[in-house]
PDB file of C-alpha atoms in Angstrom:
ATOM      1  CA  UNK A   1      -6.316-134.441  61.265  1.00 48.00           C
ATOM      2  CA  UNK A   2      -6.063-131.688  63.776  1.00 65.00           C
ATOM      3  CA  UNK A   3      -9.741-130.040  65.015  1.00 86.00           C
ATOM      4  CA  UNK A   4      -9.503-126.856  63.940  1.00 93.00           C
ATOM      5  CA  UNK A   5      -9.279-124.225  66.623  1.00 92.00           C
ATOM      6  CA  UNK A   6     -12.509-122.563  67.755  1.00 95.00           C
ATOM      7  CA  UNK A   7     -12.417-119.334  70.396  1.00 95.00           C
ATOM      8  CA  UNK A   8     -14.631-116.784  71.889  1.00 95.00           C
ATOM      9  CA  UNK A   9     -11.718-114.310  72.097  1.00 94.00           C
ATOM     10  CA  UNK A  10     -10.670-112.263  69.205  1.00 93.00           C
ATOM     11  CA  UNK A  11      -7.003-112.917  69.440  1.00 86.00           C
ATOM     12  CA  UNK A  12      -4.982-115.969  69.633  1.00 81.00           C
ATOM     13  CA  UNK A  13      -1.976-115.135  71.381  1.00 81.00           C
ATOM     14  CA  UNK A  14       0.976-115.321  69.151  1.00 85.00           C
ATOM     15  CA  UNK A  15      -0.422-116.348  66.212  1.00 89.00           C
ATOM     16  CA  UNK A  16      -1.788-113.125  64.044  1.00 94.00           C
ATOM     17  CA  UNK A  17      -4.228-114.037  61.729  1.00 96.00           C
ATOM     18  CA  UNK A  18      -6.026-112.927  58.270  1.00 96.00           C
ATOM     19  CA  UNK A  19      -9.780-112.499  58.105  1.00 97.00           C
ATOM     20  CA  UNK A  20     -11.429-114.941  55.857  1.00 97.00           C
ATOM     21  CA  UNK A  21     -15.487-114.077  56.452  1.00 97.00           C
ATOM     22  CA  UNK A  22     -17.861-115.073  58.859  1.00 98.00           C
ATOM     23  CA  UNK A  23     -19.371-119.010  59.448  1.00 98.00           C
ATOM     24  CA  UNK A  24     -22.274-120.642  60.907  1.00 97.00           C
ATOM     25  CA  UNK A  25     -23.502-123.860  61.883  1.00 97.00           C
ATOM     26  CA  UNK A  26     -27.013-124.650  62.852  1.00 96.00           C
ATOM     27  CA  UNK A  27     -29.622-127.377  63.468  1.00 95.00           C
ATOM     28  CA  UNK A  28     -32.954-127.644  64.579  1.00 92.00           C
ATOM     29  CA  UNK A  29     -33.774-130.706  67.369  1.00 88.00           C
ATOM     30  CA  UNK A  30     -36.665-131.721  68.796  1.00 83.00           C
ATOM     31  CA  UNK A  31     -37.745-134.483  71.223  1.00 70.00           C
ATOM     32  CA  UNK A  32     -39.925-137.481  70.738  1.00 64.00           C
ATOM     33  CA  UNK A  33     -43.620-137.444  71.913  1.00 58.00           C
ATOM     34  CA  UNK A  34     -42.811-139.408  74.830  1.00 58.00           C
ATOM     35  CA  UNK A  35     -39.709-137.406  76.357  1.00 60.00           C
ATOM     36  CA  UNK A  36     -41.766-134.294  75.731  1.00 58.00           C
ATOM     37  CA  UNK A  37     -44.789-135.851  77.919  1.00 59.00           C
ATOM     38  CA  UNK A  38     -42.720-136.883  80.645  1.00 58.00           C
ATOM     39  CA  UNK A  39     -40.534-133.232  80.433  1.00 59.00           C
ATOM     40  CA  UNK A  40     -44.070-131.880  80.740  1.00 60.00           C
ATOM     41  CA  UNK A  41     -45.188-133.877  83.914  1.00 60.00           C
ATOM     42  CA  UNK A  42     -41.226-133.370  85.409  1.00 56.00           C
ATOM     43  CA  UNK A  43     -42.737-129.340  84.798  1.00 60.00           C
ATOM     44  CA  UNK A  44     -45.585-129.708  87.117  1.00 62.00           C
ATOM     45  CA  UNK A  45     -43.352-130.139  89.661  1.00 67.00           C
ATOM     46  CA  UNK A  46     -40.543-128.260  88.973  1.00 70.00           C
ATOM     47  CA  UNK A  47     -36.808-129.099  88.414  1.00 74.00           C
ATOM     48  CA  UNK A  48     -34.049-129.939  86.083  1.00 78.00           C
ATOM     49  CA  UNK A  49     -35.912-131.274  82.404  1.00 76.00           C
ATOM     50  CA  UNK A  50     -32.497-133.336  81.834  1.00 82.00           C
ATOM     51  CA  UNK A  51     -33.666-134.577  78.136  1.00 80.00           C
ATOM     52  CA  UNK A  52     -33.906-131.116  77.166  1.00 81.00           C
ATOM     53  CA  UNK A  53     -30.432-130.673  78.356  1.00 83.00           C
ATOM     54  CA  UNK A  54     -29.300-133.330  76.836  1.00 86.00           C
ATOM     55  CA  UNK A  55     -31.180-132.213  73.852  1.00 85.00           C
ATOM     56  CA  UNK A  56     -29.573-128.716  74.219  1.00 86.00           C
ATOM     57  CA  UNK A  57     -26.388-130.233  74.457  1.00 92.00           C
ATOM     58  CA  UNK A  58     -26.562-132.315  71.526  1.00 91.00           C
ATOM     59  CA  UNK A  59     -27.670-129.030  69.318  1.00 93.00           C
ATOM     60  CA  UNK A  60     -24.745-127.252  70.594  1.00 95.00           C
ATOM     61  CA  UNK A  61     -22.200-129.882  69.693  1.00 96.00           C
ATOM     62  CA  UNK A  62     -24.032-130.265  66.032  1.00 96.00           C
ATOM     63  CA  UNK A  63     -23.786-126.331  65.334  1.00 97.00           C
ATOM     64  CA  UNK A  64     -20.256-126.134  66.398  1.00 97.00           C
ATOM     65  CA  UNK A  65     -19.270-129.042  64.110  1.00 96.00           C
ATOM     66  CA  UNK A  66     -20.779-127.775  61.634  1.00 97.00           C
ATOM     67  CA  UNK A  67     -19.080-124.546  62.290  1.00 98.00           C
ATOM     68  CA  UNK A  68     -16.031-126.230  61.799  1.00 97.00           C
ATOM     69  CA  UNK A  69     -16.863-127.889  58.606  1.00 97.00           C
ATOM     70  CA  UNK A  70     -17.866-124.581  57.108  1.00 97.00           C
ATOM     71  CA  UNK A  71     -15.138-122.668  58.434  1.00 98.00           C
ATOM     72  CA  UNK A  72     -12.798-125.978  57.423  1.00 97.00           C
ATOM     73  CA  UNK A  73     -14.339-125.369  53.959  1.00 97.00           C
ATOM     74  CA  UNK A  74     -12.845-121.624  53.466  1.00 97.00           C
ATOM     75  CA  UNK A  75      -9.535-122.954  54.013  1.00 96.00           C
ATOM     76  CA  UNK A  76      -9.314-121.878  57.686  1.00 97.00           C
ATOM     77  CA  UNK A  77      -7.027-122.302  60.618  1.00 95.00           C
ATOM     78  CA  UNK A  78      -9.379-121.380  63.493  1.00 96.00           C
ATOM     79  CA  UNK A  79     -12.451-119.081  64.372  1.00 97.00           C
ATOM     80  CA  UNK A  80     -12.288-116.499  66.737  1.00 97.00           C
ATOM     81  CA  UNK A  81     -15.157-114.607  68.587  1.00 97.00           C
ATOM     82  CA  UNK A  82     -17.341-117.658  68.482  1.00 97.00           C
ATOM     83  CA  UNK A  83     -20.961-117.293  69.966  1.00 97.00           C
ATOM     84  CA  UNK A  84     -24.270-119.276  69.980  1.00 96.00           C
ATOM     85  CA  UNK A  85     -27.729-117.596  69.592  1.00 96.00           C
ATOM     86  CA  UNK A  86     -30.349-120.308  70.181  1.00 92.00           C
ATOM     87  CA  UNK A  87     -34.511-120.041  70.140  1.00 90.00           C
ATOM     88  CA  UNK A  88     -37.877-121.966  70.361  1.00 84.00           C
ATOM     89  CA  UNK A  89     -39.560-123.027  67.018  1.00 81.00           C
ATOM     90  CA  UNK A  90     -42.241-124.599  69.097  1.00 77.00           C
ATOM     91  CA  UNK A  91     -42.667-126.088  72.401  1.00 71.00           C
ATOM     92  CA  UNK A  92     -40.897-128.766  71.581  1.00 73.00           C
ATOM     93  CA  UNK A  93     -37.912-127.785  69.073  1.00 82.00           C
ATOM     94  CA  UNK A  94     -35.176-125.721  69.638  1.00 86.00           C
ATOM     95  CA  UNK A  95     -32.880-124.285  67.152  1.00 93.00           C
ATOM     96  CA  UNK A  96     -28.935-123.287  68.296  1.00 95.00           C
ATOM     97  CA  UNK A  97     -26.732-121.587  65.707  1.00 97.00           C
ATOM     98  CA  UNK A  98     -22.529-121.094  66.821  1.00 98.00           C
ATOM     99  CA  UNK A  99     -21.048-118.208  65.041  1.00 98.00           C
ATOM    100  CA  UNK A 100     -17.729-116.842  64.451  1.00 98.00           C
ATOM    101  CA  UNK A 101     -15.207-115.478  62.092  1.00 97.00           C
ATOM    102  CA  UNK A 102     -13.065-117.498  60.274  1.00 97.00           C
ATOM    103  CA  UNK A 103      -9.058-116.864  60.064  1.00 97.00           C
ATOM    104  CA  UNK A 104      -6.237-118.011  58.167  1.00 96.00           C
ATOM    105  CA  UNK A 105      -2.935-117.727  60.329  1.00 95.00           C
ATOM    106  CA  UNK A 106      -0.083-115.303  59.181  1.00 94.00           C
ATOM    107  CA  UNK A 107       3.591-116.824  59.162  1.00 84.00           C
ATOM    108  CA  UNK A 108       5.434-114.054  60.468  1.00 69.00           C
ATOM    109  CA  UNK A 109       8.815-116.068  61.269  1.00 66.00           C
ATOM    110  CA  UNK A 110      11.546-113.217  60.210  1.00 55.00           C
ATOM    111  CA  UNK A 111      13.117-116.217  59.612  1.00 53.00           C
ATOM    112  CA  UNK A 112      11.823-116.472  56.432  1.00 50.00           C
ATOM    113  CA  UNK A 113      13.267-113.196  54.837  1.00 49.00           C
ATOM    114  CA  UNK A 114      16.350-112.895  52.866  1.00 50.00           C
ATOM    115  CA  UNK A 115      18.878-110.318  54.262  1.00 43.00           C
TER     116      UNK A 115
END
């Protein structure tokens, strides 16, 4: 099964499309007790927290599958103008939602006319 296309422009070059609504994945992550005491000392002194990166990527990769499934679910080909909106719950959770509009691809082949 192909993935299904996912942009953050509006337009796919060649390929016009049909608007089918907009779609949303999201999720909610938070570290254990012991990555979040050892982010906190790694804060002290300043630097890169790479488990919250790590954790950041992992949300992002979540909401945009999830994007997919819903926009999958509508009976799309792709979503265009994708974004991600992401916020702080608590110290230690952060939610990241992707966004986008899904489209269904228009066969314009002139091919396909009778003359």
């Amino acid at each position: 099964m192909t993935q299904l296309l996912v942009t953050t422009t509006e337009n796919s070059p060649g390929y016009p499309y049909e608007v089918l609504g907009e779609v949303f994945g999201l999720t909610t992550q938070s570290k254990n007790l012991v990555r979040n005491i050892g982010a906190g000392l790694k804060g002290l002194v300043g630097g890169e927290i790479k488990d919250y990166t790590k954790m950041l990527e992992e949300s992002r990769d979540v909401a945009v599958n999830r994007l997919r499934d819903n926009a999958s679910a509508m009976g799309a080909d792709a979503v265009v103008m994708m974004r991600f909106d992401t916020g702080s719950i608590s110290q230690d959770m952060q939610s990241v939602a992707a966004y986008g509009t899904a489209v269904r691809f228009i066969n314009t082949d002139s091919s396909d006319t009778n003359a």
